[in-house]
Structures are given as structure tokens and as C-alpha cells.
Coordinates of C-alpha atoms in Angstrom, one line a residue:
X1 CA 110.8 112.9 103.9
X2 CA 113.6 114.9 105.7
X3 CA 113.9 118.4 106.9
X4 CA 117.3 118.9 104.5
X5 CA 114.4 118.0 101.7
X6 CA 113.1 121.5 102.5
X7 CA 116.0 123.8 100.7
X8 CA 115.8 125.0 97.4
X9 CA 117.3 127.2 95.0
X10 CA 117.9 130.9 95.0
X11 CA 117.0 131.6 90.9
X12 CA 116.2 134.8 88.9
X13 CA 114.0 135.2 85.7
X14 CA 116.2 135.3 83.2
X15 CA 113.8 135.8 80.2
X16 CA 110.1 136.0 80.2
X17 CA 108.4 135.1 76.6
X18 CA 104.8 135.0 76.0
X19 CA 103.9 131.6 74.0
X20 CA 99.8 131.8 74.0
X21 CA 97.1 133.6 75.2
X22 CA 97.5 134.0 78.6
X23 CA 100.7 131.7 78.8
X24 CA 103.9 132.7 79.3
X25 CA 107.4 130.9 79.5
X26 CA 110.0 131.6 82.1
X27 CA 113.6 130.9 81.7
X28 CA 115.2 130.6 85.7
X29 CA 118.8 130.6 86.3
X30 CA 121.2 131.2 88.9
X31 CA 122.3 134.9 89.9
X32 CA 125.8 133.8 89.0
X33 CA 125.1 131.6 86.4
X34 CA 126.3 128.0 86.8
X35 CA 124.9 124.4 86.3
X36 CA 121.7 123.6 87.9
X37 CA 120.4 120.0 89.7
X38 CA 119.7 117.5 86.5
X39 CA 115.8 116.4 85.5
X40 CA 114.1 114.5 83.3
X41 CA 111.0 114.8 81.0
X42 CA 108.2 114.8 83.2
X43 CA 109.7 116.5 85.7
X44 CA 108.3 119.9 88.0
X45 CA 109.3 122.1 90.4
X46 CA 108.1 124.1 93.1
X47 CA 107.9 127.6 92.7
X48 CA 107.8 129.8 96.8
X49 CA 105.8 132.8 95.3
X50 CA 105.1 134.2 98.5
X51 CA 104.0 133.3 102.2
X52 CA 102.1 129.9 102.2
X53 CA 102.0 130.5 98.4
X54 CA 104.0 127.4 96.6
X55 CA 102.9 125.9 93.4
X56 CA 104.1 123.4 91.4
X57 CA 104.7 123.8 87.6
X58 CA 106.2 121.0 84.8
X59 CA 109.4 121.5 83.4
X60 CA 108.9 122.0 79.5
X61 CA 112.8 122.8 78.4
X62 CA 115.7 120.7 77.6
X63 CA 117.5 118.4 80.2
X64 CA 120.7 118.9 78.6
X65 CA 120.2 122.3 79.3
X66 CA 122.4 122.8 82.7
X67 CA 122.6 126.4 83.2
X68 CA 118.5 127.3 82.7
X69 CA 115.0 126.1 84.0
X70 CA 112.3 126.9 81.6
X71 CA 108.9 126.1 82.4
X72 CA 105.4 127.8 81.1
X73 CA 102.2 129.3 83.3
X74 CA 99.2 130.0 82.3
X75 CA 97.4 132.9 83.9
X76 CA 93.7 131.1 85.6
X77 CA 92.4 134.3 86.3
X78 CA 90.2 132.6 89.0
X79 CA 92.7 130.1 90.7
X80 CA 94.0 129.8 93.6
X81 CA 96.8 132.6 93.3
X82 CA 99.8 131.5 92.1
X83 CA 99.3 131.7 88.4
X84 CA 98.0 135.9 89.1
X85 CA 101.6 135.7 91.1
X86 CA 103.8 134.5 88.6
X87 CA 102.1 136.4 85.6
X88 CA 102.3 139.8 87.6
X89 CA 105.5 139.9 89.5
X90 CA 107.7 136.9 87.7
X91 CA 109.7 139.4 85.1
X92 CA 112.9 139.9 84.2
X93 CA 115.2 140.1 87.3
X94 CA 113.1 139.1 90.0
X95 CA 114.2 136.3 92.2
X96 CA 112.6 133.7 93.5
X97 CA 113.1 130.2 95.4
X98 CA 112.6 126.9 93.8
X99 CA 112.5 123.5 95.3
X100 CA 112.9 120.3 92.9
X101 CA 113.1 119.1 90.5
X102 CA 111.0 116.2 91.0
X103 CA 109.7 113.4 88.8
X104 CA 106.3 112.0 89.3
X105 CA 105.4 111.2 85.5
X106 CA 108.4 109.6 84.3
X107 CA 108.9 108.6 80.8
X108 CA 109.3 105.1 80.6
X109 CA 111.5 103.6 77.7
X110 CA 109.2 101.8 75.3
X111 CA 109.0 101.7 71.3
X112 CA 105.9 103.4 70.8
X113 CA 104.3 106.1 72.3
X114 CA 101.0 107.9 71.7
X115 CA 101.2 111.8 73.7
X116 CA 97.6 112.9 74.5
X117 CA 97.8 117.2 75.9
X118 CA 95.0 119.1 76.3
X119 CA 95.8 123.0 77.1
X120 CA 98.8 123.7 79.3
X121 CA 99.2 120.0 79.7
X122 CA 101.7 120.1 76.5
X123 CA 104.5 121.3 79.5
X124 CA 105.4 118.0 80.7
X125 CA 104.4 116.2 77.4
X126 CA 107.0 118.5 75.3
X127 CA 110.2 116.8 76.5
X128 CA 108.9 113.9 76.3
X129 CA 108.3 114.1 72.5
X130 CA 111.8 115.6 72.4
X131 CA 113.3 112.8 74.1
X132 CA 110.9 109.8 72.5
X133 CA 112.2 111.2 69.2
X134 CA 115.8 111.0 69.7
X135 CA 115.3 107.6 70.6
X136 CA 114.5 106.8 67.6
X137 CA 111.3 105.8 69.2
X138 CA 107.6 105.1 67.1
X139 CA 105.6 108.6 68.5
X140 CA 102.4 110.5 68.0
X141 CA 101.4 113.7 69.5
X142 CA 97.8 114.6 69.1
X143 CA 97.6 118.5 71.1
X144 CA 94.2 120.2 71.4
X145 CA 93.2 123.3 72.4
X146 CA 90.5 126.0 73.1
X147 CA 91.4 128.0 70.2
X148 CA 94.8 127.7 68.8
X149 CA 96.0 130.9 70.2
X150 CA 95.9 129.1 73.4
X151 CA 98.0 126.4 72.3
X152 CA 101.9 126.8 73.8
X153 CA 104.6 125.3 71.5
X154 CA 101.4 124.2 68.9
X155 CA 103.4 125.6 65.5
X156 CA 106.9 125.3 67.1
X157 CA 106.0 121.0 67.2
X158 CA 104.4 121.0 64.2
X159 CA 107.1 123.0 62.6
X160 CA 109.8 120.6 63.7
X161 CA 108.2 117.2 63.9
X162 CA 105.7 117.7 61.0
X163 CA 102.6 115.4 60.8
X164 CA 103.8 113.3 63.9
X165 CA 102.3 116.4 65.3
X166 CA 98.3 116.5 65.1
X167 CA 96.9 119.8 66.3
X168 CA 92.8 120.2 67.4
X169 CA 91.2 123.5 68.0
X170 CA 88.0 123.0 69.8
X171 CA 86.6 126.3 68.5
X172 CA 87.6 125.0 65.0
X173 CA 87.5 121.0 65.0
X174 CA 85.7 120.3 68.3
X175 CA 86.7 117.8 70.8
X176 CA 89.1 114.9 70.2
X177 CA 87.9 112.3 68.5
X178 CA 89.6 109.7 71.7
X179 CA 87.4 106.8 70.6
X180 CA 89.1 106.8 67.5
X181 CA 92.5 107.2 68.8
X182 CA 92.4 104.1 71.7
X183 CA 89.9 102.1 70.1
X184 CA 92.4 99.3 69.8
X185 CA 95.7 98.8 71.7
X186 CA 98.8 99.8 70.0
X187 CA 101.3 97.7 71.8
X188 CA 102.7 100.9 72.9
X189 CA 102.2 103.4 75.5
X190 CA 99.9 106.3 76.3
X191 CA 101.2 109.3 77.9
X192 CA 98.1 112.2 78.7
X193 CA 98.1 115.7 80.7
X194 CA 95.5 118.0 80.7
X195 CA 92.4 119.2 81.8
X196 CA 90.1 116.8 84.0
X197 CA 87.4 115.9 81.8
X198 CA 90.0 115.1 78.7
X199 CA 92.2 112.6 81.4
X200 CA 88.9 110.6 82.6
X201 CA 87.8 110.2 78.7
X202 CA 91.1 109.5 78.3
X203 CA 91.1 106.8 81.0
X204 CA 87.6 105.4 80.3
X205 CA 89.3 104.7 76.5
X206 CA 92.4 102.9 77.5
X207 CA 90.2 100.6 79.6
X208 CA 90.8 97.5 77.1
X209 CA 94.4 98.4 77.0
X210 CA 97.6 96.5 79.2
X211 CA 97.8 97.2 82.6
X212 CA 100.5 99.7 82.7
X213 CA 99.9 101.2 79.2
X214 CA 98.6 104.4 80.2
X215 CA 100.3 107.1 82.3
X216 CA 98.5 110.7 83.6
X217 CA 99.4 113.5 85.1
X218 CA 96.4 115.7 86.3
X219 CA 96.9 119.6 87.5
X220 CA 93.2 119.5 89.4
X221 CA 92.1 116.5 91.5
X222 CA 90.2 113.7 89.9
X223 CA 87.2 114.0 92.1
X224 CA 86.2 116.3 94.6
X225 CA 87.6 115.7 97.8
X226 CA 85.4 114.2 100.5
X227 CA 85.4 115.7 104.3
X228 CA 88.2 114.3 106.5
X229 CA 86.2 112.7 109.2
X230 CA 87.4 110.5 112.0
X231 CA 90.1 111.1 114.8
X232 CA 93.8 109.4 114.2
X233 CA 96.9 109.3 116.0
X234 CA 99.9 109.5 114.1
X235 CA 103.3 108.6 115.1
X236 CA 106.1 111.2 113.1
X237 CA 109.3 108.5 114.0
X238 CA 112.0 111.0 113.0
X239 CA 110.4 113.5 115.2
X240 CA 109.7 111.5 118.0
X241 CA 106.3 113.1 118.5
X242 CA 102.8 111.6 118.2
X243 CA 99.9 114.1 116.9
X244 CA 96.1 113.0 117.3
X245 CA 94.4 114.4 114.1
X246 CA 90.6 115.1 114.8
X247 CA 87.9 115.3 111.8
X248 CA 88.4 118.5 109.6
X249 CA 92.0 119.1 109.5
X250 CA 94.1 116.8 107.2
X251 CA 97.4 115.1 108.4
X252 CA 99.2 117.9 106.4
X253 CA 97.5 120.3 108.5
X254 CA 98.1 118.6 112.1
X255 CA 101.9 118.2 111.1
X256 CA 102.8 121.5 110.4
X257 CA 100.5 122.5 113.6
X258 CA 103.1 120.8 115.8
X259 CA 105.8 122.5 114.7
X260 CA 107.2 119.5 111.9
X261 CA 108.1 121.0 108.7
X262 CA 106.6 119.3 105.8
X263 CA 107.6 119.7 101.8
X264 CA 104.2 120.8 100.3
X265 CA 102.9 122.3 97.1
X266 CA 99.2 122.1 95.8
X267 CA 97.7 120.8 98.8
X268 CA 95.2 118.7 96.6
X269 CA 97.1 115.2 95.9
X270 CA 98.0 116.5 92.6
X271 CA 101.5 116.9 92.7
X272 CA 102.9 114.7 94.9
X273 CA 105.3 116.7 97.0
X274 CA 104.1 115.8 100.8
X275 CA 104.1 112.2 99.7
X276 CA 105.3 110.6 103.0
X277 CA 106.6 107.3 103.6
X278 CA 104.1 104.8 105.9
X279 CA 105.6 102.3 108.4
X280 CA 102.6 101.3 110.2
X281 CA 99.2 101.4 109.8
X282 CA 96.9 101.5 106.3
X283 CA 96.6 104.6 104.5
X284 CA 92.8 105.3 102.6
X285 CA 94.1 107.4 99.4
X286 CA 92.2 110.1 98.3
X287 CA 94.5 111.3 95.7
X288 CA 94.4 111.5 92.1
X289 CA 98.6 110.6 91.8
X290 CA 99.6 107.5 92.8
X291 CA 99.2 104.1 90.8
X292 CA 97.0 101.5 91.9
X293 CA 100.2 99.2 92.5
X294 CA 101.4 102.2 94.4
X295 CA 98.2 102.3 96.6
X296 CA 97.9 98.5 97.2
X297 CA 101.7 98.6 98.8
X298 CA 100.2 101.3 101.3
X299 CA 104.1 102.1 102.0
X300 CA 103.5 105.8 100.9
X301 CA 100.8 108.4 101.2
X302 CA 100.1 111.8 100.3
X303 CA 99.3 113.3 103.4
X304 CA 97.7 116.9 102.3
X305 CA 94.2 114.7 101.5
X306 CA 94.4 111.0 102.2
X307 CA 93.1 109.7 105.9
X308 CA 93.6 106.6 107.4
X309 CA 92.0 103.0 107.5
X310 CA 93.3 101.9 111.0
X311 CA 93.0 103.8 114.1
X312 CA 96.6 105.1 113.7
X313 CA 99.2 105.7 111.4
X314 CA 103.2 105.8 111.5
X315 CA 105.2 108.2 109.4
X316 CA 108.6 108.5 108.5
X317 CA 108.6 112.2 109.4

């Protein structure tokens, strides 16, 4: 990762439209109008909402839209802060600086697909249906909810797509019935965002399924993350500076404490921004983002949580 990676965009809030309960959609464009950087479905952004406070958030609109950026939020009234941010200052006019887009949950051509979102995990899944179905592609979307005035887009999909579209209110139906849906493989793939707990059912049912079938994005980590213990020296090659990292503070954290600016966003291995290019050394991954094929090459880590198995490390930063 480069220091020129660091820009962003100067964007306003175009429109702000409430979708859900507690979920609302913002449209971000340039002051001046004009096209804006090309994405596709599965893509995020990072939203600077104040000092220190970046977060990153899914791209739910049209790619062939050039001139707009839409993505939804939904207020978590006892997050971390950005949600709070976005839902009481993000209105109509107000500017703020966005880095991306980036594309760590690509959809990958195939004939089938099965779309699993629980909550506000429909964001990334939306263009994805959009995009499956132009392709003429074989698709199912099974969306569940809380309630389903919590559920973003819910009518909307079901209006346009009709019963490709199944929707699941816990309050009203329960929880998804996930044994019935990957109790066999289809020969097609499985796409799932969402809470935690519906991801790791989600992964426990697609166990008997291809290698390579199933493909997550999570917004939380999957597991708590453990205490960073152990001292490492790591080696920043495009810096030309060497930074011992003793137990307690993550690479991340040692980095930016020598002065070396780092892309970051959720600081939990969730969203892939800091993820950092290894030349030497073996990482020990501690996030919930990248593939086991991913972690076996050991040529990338996300350095906001993961550690090291060797004495040292050496980044490309």
C-alpha cells in the first residue's frame, strides 16, 4: 500500500431517504457534479466522519450510475460512533471525504446463485441480485429481518423480482430455516452478509458444499479478538524504517506511531482496508476477511489485528 492510496474524494449528500427503521440511504456526489471512480457489486467505501473516525459502508446503488454513490446506514445506537455520525450530521449539503471504492466480496460470474442477507447485510447483496439478473443468471434471494420494518429495499425486491425474492420476519416467521436451504449443493454459488450468528450457521451449512462455493462478508469480527502478545520487528521497505512492536499494540498501531501513514477503516479485520502486502516473514491471521487460499499464500495481511509467526515481518509499506 502507497501513501498516494491515502486521497479520497471531496462529496456532498445529495439526498438523504429513510428506507427502514433506523436505516437510511445516502446519495453522495460531487459539489460540481461529474462522473465518479467506477465499482462493482460488492463494493464499499470509506466514509472520514470526523478525526480518527472512518468507517466503511457497502455500496448498494447502480454501477452504471456515474454521477452518484448511494449507500445505506443503519443507526447502532450503541456502536462505535460512526453510524450516530452519519445519522445526525450526514443531511442534505453536508460534505464529507470518501476513500474507495474497494472490492473485497466480488461477484464471481457463475449460473446460479443463492443470496443469503440478514439485516443491513442486503447493501452489498442488492447489486448483486441486480447484476446476477441481468445476466440472465439462475438467482434466489432469501432476506430476513427483525421485523419487516427493519428490512431496507424488502418490498422494493420483492416488488420487482417477485417470488425470486423470499422475505423472513423473525418477529413473524422466526429464524431462517438454513438447513433447508443448503442441505444439498446446488451446483451453484452462495453469496451471505449479515449479522454474525446468521454467517457462522450459514458457514456450518455449506460445509458439504465445493470448496469455493460460498462467499461472506461479515460487518463484526468472527470471533473475538485475542490479546496481541509477543515483541516483532517489522521492516516498512518503502519507508526504509524498521519498528519493533511490543505486546499490546497491533502492527496498525506501531505504524502510524512512527510517523507512516496507513489506509485504515474498522480496525477489526472486517473490512479489509489496511491489508498490507508481506515480503518476508509469516503472518498469524486473526481476521475474519481473507480466504483460506488467501491465508495459506501469507503474501498479504491485515495488519489492524493479525501478529506474526516468525520473529519479524517485512511490509511493503
Amino acid at each position: 500500500m502507497t501513501v498516494g492510496e491515502l486521497t479520497g474524494l471531496e462529496l456532498v449528500v445529495a439526498r438523504r431517504e429513510p428506507v427502514a427503521t433506523g436505516v437510511v440511504v445516502l446519495t453522495l456526489c460531487r459539489p460540481g457534479g461529474g462522473d465518479l471512480p467506477d465499482w462493482s457489486p460488492g463494493a464499499h467505501v470509506d466514509l472520514e466522519l470526523a478525526a480518527g473516525l472512518v468507517r466503511p459502508y457497502s455500496l448498494c446503488g447502480d454501477p452504471a450510475e456515474r454521477t452518484a454513490l448511494e449507500l445505506a446506514v443503519q443507526l447502532e445506537p450503541d456502536g462505535r460512533g460512526g453510524s450516530r455520525h452519519v445519522h445526525e450530521h450526514l443531511v442534505p449539503g453536508a460534505g464529507v471525504r470518501v476513500r474507495g471504492p474497494r472490492n473485497n466480496f466480488p461477484l464471481v460470474t457463475a449460473q446460479r446463485y443463492l443470496f443469503i442477507a440478514g439485516g443491513i447485510g442486503i447493501t452489498p447483496i442488492r447489486p448483486m441480485v441486480a447484476a446476477a439478473d441481468a445476466a440472465g443468471a439462475d438467482w434466489r434471494l432469501v432476506y430476513g429481518g427483525r421485523s419487516r420494518a427493519s428490512m431496507a429495499f424488502a418490498d422494493a425486491l420483492r416488488e420487482k423480482y417477485g417470488d425470486r425474492v423470499s422475505l423472513h420476519s423473525q418477529d413473524e416467521t422466526g429464524l431462517l430455516d438454513l438447513a433447508g436451504l443448503l442441505d444439498r449443493p446446488s451446483g451453484g454459488l452462495v453469496y451471505c452478509c449479515g449479522p454474525a450468528a446468521l454467517i457462522d450457521a450459514v458457514q456450518q451449512g455449506c460445509q458439504a458444499w465445493p470448496a469455493g462455493s460460498l462467499h461472506v462478508e461479515r460487518f463484526t469480527p468472527s470471533a473475538e479478538v485475542g490479546g496481541v502478545e509477543g515483541t516483532v520487528e517489522v521492516e516498512l521497505v518503502l519507508s526504509g524504517r524498521t519498528v519493533t512492536v511490543p505486546p499490546g499494540t497491533s502492527i496498525l498501531a506501531a505504524v502510524e506511531g512512527a510517523g507512516v501513514q496507513v489506509l485504515s477503516s474498522c480496525r477489526e479485520g472486517t473490512c479489509g482496508t489496511c491489508e498490507t502486502a508481506v515480503l518476508d516473514g509469516v503472518p498469524e491471521h486473526r481476521d475474519s476477511l481473507l480466504t483460506e487460499a488467501d491465508r495459506a499464500a501469507g503474501d498479504t495481511m491485515l495488519i489492524c489485528v493479525s501478529r506474526s509467526r516468525t520473529p519479524r515481518l517485512v511490509l511493503e509499506l
